[in-house]
Coordinates of C-alpha atoms and ligand atoms in Angstrom, one line a residue:
X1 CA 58.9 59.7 157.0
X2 CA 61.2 59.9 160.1
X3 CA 63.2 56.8 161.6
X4 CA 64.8 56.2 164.8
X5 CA 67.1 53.8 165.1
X6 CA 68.2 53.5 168.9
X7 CA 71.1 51.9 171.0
X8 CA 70.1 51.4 174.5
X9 CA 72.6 52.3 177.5
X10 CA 74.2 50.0 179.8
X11 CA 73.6 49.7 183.3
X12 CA 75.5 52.0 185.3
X13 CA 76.7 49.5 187.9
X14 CA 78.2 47.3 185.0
X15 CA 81.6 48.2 184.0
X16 CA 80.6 48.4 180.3
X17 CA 78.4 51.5 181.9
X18 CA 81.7 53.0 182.4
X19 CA 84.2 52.3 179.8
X20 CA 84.7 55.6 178.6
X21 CA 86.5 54.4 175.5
X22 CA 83.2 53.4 173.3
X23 CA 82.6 52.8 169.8
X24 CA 79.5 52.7 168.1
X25 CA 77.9 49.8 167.1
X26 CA 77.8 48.8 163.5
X27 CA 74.4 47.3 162.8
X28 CA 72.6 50.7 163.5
X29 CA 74.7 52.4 160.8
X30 CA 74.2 49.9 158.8
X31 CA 70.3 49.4 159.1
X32 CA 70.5 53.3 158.0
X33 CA 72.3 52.3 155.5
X34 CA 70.0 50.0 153.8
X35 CA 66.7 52.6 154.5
X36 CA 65.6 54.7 151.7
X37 CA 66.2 58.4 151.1
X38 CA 62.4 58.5 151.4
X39 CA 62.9 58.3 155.1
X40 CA 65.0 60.9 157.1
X41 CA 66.8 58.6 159.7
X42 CA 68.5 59.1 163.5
X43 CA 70.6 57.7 165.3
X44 CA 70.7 57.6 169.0
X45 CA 72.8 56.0 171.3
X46 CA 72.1 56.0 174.9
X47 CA 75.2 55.6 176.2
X48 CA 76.6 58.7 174.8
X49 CA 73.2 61.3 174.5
X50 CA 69.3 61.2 176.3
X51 CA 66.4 60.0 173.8
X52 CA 64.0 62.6 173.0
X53 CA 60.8 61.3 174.3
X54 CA 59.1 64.4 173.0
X55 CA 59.9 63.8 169.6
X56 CA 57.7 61.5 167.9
X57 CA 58.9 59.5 164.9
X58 CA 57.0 57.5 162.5
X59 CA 59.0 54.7 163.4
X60 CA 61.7 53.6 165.9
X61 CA 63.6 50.6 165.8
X62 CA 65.9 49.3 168.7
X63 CA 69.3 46.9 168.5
X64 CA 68.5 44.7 171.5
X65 CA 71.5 42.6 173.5
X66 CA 70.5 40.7 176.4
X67 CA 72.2 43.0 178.8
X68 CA 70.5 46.4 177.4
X69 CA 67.5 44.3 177.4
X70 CA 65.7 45.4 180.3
X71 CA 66.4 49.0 179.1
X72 CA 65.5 48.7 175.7
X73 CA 62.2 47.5 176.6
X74 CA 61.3 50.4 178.6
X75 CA 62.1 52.5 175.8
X76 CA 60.4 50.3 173.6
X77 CA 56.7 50.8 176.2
X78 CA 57.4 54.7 176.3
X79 CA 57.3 55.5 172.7
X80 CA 54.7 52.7 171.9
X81 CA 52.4 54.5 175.0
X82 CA 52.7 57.4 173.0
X83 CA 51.4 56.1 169.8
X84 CA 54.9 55.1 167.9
X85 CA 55.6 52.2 166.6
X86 CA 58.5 49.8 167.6
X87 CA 60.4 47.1 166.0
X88 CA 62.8 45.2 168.1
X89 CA 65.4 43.1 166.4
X90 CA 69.3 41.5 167.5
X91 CA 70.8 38.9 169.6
X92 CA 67.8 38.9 172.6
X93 CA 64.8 39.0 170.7
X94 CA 66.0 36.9 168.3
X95 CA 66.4 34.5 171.0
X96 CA 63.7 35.5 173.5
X97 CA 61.3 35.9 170.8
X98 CA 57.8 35.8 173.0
X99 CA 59.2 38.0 175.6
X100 CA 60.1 40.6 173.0
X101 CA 56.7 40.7 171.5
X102 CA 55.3 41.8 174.4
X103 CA 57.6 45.2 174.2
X104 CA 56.9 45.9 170.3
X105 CA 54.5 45.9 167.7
X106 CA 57.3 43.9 165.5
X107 CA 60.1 41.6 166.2
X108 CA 63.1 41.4 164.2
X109 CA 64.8 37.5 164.3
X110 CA 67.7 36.9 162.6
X111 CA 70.2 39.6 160.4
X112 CA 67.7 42.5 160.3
X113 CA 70.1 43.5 157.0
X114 CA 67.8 40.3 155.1
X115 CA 64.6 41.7 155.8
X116 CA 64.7 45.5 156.6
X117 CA 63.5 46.8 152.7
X118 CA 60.5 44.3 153.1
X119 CA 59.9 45.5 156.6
X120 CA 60.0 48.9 155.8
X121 CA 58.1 48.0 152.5
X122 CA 55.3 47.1 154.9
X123 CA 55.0 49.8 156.9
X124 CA 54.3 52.3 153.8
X125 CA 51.7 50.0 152.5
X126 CA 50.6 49.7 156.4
X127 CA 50.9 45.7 156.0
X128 CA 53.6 45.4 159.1
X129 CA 53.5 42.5 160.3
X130 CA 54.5 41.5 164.1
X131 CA 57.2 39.2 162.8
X132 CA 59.9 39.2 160.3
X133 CA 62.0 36.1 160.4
X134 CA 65.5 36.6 159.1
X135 CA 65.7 33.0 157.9
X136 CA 68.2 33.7 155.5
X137 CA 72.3 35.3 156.5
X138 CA 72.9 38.2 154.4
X139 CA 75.6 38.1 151.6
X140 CA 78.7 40.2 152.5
X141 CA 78.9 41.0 148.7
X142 CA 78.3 44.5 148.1
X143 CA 77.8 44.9 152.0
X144 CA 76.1 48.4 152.2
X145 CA 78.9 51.1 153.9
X146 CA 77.4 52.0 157.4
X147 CA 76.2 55.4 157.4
X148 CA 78.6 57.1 159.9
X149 CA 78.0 60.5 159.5
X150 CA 74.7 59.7 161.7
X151 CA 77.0 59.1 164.9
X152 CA 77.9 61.5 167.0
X153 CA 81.3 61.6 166.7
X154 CA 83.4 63.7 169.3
X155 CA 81.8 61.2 171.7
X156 CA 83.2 57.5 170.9
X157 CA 87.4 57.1 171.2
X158 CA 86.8 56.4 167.4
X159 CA 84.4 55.7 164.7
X160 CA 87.0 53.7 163.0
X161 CA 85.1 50.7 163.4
X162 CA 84.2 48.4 159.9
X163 CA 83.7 44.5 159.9
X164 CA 85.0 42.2 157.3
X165 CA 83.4 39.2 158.3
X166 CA 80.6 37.4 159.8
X167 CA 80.5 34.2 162.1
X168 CA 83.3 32.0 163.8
X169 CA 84.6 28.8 162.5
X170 CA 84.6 27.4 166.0
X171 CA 81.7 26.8 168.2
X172 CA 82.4 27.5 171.9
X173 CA 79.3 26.5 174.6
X174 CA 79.5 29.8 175.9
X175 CA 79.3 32.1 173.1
X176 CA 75.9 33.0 170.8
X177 CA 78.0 34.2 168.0
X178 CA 77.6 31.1 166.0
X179 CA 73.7 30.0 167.1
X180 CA 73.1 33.9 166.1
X181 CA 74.9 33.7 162.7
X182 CA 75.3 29.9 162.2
X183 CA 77.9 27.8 161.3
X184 CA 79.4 30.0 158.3
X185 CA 82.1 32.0 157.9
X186 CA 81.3 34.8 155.7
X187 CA 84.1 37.5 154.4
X188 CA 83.5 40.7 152.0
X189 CA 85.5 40.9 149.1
X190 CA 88.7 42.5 150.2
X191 CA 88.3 45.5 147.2
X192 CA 85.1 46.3 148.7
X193 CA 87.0 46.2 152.7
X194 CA 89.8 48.1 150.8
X195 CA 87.7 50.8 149.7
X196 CA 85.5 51.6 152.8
X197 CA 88.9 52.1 154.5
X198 CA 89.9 54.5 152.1
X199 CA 86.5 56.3 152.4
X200 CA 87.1 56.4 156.0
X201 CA 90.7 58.3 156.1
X202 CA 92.5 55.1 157.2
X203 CA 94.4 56.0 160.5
X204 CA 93.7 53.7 163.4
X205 CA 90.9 50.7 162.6
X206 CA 89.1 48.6 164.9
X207 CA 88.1 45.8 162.7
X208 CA 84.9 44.0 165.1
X209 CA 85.1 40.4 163.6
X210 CA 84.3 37.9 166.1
X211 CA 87.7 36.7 164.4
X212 CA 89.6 38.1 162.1
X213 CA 91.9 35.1 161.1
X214 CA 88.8 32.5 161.1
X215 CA 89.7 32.1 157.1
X216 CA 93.3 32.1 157.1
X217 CA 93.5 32.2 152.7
X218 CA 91.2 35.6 153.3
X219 CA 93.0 37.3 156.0
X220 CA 96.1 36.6 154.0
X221 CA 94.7 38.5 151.0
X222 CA 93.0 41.4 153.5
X223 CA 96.2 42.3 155.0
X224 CA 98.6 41.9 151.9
X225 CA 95.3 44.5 150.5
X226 CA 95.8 46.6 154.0
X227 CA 99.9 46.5 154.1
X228 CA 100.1 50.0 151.1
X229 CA 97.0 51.9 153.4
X230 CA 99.8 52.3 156.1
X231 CA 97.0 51.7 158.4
X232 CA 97.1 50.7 162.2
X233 CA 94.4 47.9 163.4
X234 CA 93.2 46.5 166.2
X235 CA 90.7 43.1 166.5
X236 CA 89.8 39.8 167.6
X237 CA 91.5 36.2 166.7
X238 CA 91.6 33.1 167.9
X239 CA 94.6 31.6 168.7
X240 CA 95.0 29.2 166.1
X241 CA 96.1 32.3 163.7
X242 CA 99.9 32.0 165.9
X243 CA 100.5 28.8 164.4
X244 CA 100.6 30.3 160.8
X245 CA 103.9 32.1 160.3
X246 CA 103.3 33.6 156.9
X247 CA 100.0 35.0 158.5
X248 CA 101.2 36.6 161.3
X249 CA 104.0 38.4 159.2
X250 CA 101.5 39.5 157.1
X251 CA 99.4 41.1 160.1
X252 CA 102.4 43.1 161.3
X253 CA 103.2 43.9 158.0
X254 CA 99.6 45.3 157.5
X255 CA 99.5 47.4 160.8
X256 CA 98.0 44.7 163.2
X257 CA 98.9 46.4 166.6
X258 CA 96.9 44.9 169.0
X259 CA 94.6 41.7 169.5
X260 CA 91.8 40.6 171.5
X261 CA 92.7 36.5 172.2
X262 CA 89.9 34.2 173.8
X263 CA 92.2 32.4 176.0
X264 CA 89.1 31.6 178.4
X265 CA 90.8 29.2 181.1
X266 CA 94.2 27.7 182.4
X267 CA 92.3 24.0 181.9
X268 CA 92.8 22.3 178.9
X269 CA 90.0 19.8 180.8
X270 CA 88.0 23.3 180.5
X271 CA 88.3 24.4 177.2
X272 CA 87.8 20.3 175.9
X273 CA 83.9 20.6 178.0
X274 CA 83.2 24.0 176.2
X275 CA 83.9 23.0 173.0
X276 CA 87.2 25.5 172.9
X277 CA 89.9 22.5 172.2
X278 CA 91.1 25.2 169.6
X279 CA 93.4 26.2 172.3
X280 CA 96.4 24.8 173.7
X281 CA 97.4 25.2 177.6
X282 CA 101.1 24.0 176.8
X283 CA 101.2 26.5 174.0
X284 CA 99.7 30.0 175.4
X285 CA 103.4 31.3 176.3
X286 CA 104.9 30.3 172.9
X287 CA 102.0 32.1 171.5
X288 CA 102.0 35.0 173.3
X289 CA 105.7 35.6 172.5
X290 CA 105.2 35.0 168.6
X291 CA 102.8 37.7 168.9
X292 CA 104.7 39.8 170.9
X293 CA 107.9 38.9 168.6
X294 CA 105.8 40.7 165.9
X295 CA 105.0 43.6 167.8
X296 CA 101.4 43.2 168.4
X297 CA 100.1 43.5 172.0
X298 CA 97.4 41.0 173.5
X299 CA 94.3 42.0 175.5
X300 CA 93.8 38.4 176.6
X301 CA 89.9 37.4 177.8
X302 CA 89.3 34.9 180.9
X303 CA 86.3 33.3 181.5
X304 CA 85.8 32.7 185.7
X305 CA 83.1 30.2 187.3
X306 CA 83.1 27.1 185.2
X307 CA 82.6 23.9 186.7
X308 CA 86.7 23.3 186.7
X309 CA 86.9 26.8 188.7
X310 CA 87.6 26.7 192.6
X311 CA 88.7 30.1 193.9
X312 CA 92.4 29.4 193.0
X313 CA 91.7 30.0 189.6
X314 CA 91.9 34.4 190.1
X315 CA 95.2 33.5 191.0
X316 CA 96.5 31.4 188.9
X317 CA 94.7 33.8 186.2
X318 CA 96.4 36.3 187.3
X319 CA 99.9 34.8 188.0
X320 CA 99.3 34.2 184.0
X321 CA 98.9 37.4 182.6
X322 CA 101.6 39.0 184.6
X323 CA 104.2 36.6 183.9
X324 CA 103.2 36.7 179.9
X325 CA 103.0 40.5 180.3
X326 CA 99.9 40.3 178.6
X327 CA 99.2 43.9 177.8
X328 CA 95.6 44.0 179.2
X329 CA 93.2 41.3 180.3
X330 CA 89.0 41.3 180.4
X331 CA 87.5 39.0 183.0
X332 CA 84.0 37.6 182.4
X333 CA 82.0 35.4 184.9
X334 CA 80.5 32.5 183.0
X335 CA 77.2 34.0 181.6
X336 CA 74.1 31.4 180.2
X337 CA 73.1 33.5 177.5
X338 CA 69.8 32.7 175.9
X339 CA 70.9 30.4 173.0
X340 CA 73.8 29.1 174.3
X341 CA 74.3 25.8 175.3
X342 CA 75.6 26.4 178.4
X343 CA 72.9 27.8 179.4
X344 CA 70.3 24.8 178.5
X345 CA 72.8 22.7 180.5
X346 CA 72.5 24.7 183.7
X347 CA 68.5 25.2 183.1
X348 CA 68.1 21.6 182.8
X349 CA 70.7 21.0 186.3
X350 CA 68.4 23.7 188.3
X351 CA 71.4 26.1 188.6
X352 CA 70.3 29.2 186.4
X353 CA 69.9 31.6 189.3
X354 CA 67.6 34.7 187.9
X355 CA 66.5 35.8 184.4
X356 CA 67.0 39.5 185.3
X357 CA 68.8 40.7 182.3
X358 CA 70.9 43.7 183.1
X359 CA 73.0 41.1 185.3
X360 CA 73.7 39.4 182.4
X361 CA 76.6 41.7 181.8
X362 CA 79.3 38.9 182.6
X363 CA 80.5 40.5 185.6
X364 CA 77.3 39.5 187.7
X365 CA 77.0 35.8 188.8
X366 CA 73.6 34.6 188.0
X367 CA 74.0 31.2 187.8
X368 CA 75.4 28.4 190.9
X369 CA 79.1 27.6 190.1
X370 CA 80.0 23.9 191.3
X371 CA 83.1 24.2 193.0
X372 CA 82.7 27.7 194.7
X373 CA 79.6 29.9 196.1
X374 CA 78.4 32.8 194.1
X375 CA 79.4 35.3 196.6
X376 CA 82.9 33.4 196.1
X377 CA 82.9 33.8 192.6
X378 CA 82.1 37.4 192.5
X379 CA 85.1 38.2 194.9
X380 CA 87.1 36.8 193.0
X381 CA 86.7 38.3 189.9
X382 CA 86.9 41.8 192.0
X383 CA 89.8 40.8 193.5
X384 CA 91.5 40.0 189.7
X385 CA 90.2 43.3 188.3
X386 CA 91.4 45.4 191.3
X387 CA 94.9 43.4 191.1
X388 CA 94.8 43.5 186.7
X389 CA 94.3 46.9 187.0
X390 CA 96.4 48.2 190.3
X391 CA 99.7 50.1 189.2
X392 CA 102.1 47.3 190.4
X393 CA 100.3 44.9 188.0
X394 CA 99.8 47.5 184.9
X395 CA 103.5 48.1 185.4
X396 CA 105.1 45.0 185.8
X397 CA 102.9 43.8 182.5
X398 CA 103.4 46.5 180.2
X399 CA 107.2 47.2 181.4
X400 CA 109.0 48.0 179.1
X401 CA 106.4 49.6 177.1
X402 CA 108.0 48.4 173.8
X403 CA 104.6 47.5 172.1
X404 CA 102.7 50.0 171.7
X405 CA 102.9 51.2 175.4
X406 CA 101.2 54.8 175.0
X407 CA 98.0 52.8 173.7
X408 CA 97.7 50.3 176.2
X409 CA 98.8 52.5 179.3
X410 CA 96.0 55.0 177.8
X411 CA 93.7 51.1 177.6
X412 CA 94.5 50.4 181.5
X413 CA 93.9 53.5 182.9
X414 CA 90.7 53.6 181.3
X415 CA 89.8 50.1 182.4
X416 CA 91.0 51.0 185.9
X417 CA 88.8 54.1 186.2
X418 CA 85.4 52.5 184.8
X419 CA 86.1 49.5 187.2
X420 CA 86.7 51.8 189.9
X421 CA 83.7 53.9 189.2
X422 CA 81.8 50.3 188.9
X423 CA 82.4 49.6 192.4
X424 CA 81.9 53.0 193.5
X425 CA 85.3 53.6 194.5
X426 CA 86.9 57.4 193.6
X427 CA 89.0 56.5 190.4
Ligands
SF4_1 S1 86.2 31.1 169.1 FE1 85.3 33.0 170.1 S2 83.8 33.8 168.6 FE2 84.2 31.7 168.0 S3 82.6 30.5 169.0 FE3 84.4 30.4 170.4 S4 84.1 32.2 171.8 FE4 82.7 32.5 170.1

């Protein structure tokens, strides 16, 4: 029996279309993974080959996020027209369930990792049914190794990607992360972490945890467990990990050479309203200097439009991350995902603008801001991308290229050419 598991692509005009530095998504390998050697399994991501229409698989299943989902559900109506059965699982139809059933013969809700051997169980007996609920969140003991040899390799920046954990501690309005995998914090056993990076050659690691430090005792033990791989890692943390010295020694010690931090907003009035009172206002320039004191560099992330947002806030934004030298910066315009509650607060105020999913890209306004139009808020955020990522800003920020500076001028130019390319301007 043949399997295709399939990534969509991004829309072209959205700068994730661009980025040229991609790395594969986990949860495909991982589905492949858990499927039986009965099945011969494919991977195919759209964003780096075409899908074979032509061939015809005995069963294709797609990883759906609400941005890809418009795309996904063409594929999805091609290869059912043609007689092939799809299953649709991940973030969108696990919150969009009705409008997903109309695009496949089954719907995935939930971790897909808790109910793909019944689901593929099914489909040999010819039982499938047109909806598996994932009611359950999978163990991270004995967490199956993602089957990497499926990607395509010379075509991501690196493969080097592995997770360690699952879920945030915090809850932001914002962010589906927690209503996708609830209220827990779940960590592999560090031997298990340990040896999947030995497997993998060590070298450079991305490690794709929504947050990396949300268990402070655990990422203790992981990087103590990571310091003798002589390893060099990259992630995401919240800024509460600053605040524990012993912690952050421990991530430089380990390799930690770079860090994606939420900061979100300048307003502390901001961050109380979305549920983010984790950070500290006062305390973003004392924790960008601990971090930088230990060597790693910050890709910090903004959040524009929310209902404490005039247009000074691109500005002050960017007055921010210059005079921090924060090493790179993402932008995103307030987005109401399905299953966040920012979004049922704007349904229920009347300001949710369009459901047309491949603007929901968070660099698209589709919602009405309250203190500024939306043609005002989308300027704005162009104007801070085109000065982020001009040469007098990605100088004066990474001058004087003391942490890691051939990584992060490589990182801006590459940010600076998708955005360009975005726009349509030559990069
Ligand atoms: S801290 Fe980050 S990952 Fe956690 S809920 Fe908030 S935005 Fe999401």
């Amino acid at each position: 029996m043949r399997l295709l598991l399939v990534a969509p692509a991004w829309p072209r005009e959205s700068l994730w279309g661009q980025i040229v530095f991609r790395f594969p998504y986990l949860s495909l390998t991982t589905l492949a993974a858990l499927t039986g050697d009965e099945w011969e399994v494919r991977l195919t991501d759209e964003n780096v080959e075409s899908i074979d229409f032509a061939d015809h698989p005995d069963l294709v299943g797609i990883s759906v996020m609400t941005p890809l989902a418009r795309r996904a559900y063409e594929i999805a109506d091609r290869f059912r027209s043609e007689g092939v059965p799809v299953v649709l699982g991940g973030i969108h139809p696990t919150m969009m369930e009705e409008e997903a059933r109309a695009h496949a013969d089954v719907v995935v809700t939930g971790e897909a990792e808790a109910v793909w051997a019944t689901l593929l169980e099914d489909f040999r007996a010819g039982r499938l049914k047109p909806l598996y609920r994932a009611r359950d969140f999978v163990s991270m003991e004995r967490f199956p190794v993602p089957r990497r040899e499926l990607l395509k390799k010379k075509a991501y920046f690196f493969t080097n990607t592995i997770q360690t954990s699952r879920g945030c501690p915090f809850d932001c309005d914002f962010c589906s992360v927690t209503s996708f995998y609830g209220r827990t914090y779940r960590v592999r056993p560090v031997e298990d972490v340990v040896e999947e990076i030995e497997q993998m050659g060590g070298g450079f690691l991305f490690f794709v945890d929504d947050n990396i430090a949300g268990k402070p005792r655990y990422a203790k033990d992981l990087f103590r467990a990571l310091i003798p791989l002589r390893v060099k890692w990259f992630s995401q943390a919240s800024l509460s990990m600053v605040k524990d010295a012993e912690l952050l020694d421990l991530a430089r010690r380990s390799g930690c050479k770079g860090l994606f931090i939420g900061f979100e907003s300048l307003s502390q009035e901001m961050l109380r309203a979305m549920g983010k009172s984790v950070n500290r206002v006062s305390e973003y320039r004392d924790a960008v200097r601990r971090l930088h004191d230990h060597g790693i560099g910050i890709q910090g992330s903004f959040i524009f439009g929310t209902d404490q947002d005039d247009t000074s806030v691109f500005s002050d934004v960017m007055r921010f991350i210059e005079a921090a030298h924060l090493e790179a910066a993402i932008f995103s315009i307030l987005t109401p995902f399905p299953g966040t509650r920012i979004r049922d607060a704007l349904l229920r105020e009347g300001r949710v603008l369009h459901s047309e999913w491949d603007r929901y890209d968070m660099n698209h306004v589709v919602f009405q801001p309250k203190r500024m139009s939306p043609d005002a808020l989308q300027e704005g955020f162009h104007w801070a991308y085109r000065r982020l990522y001009g040469y007098r800003s990605i100088t004066k920020r990474l001058f004087p290229f003391t942490r890691n500076g051939l990584f992060y001028g490589i990182q801006n130019w590459g940010f600076r050419r998708a955005w360009r390319q975005t726009l349509g301007v030559s990069p």
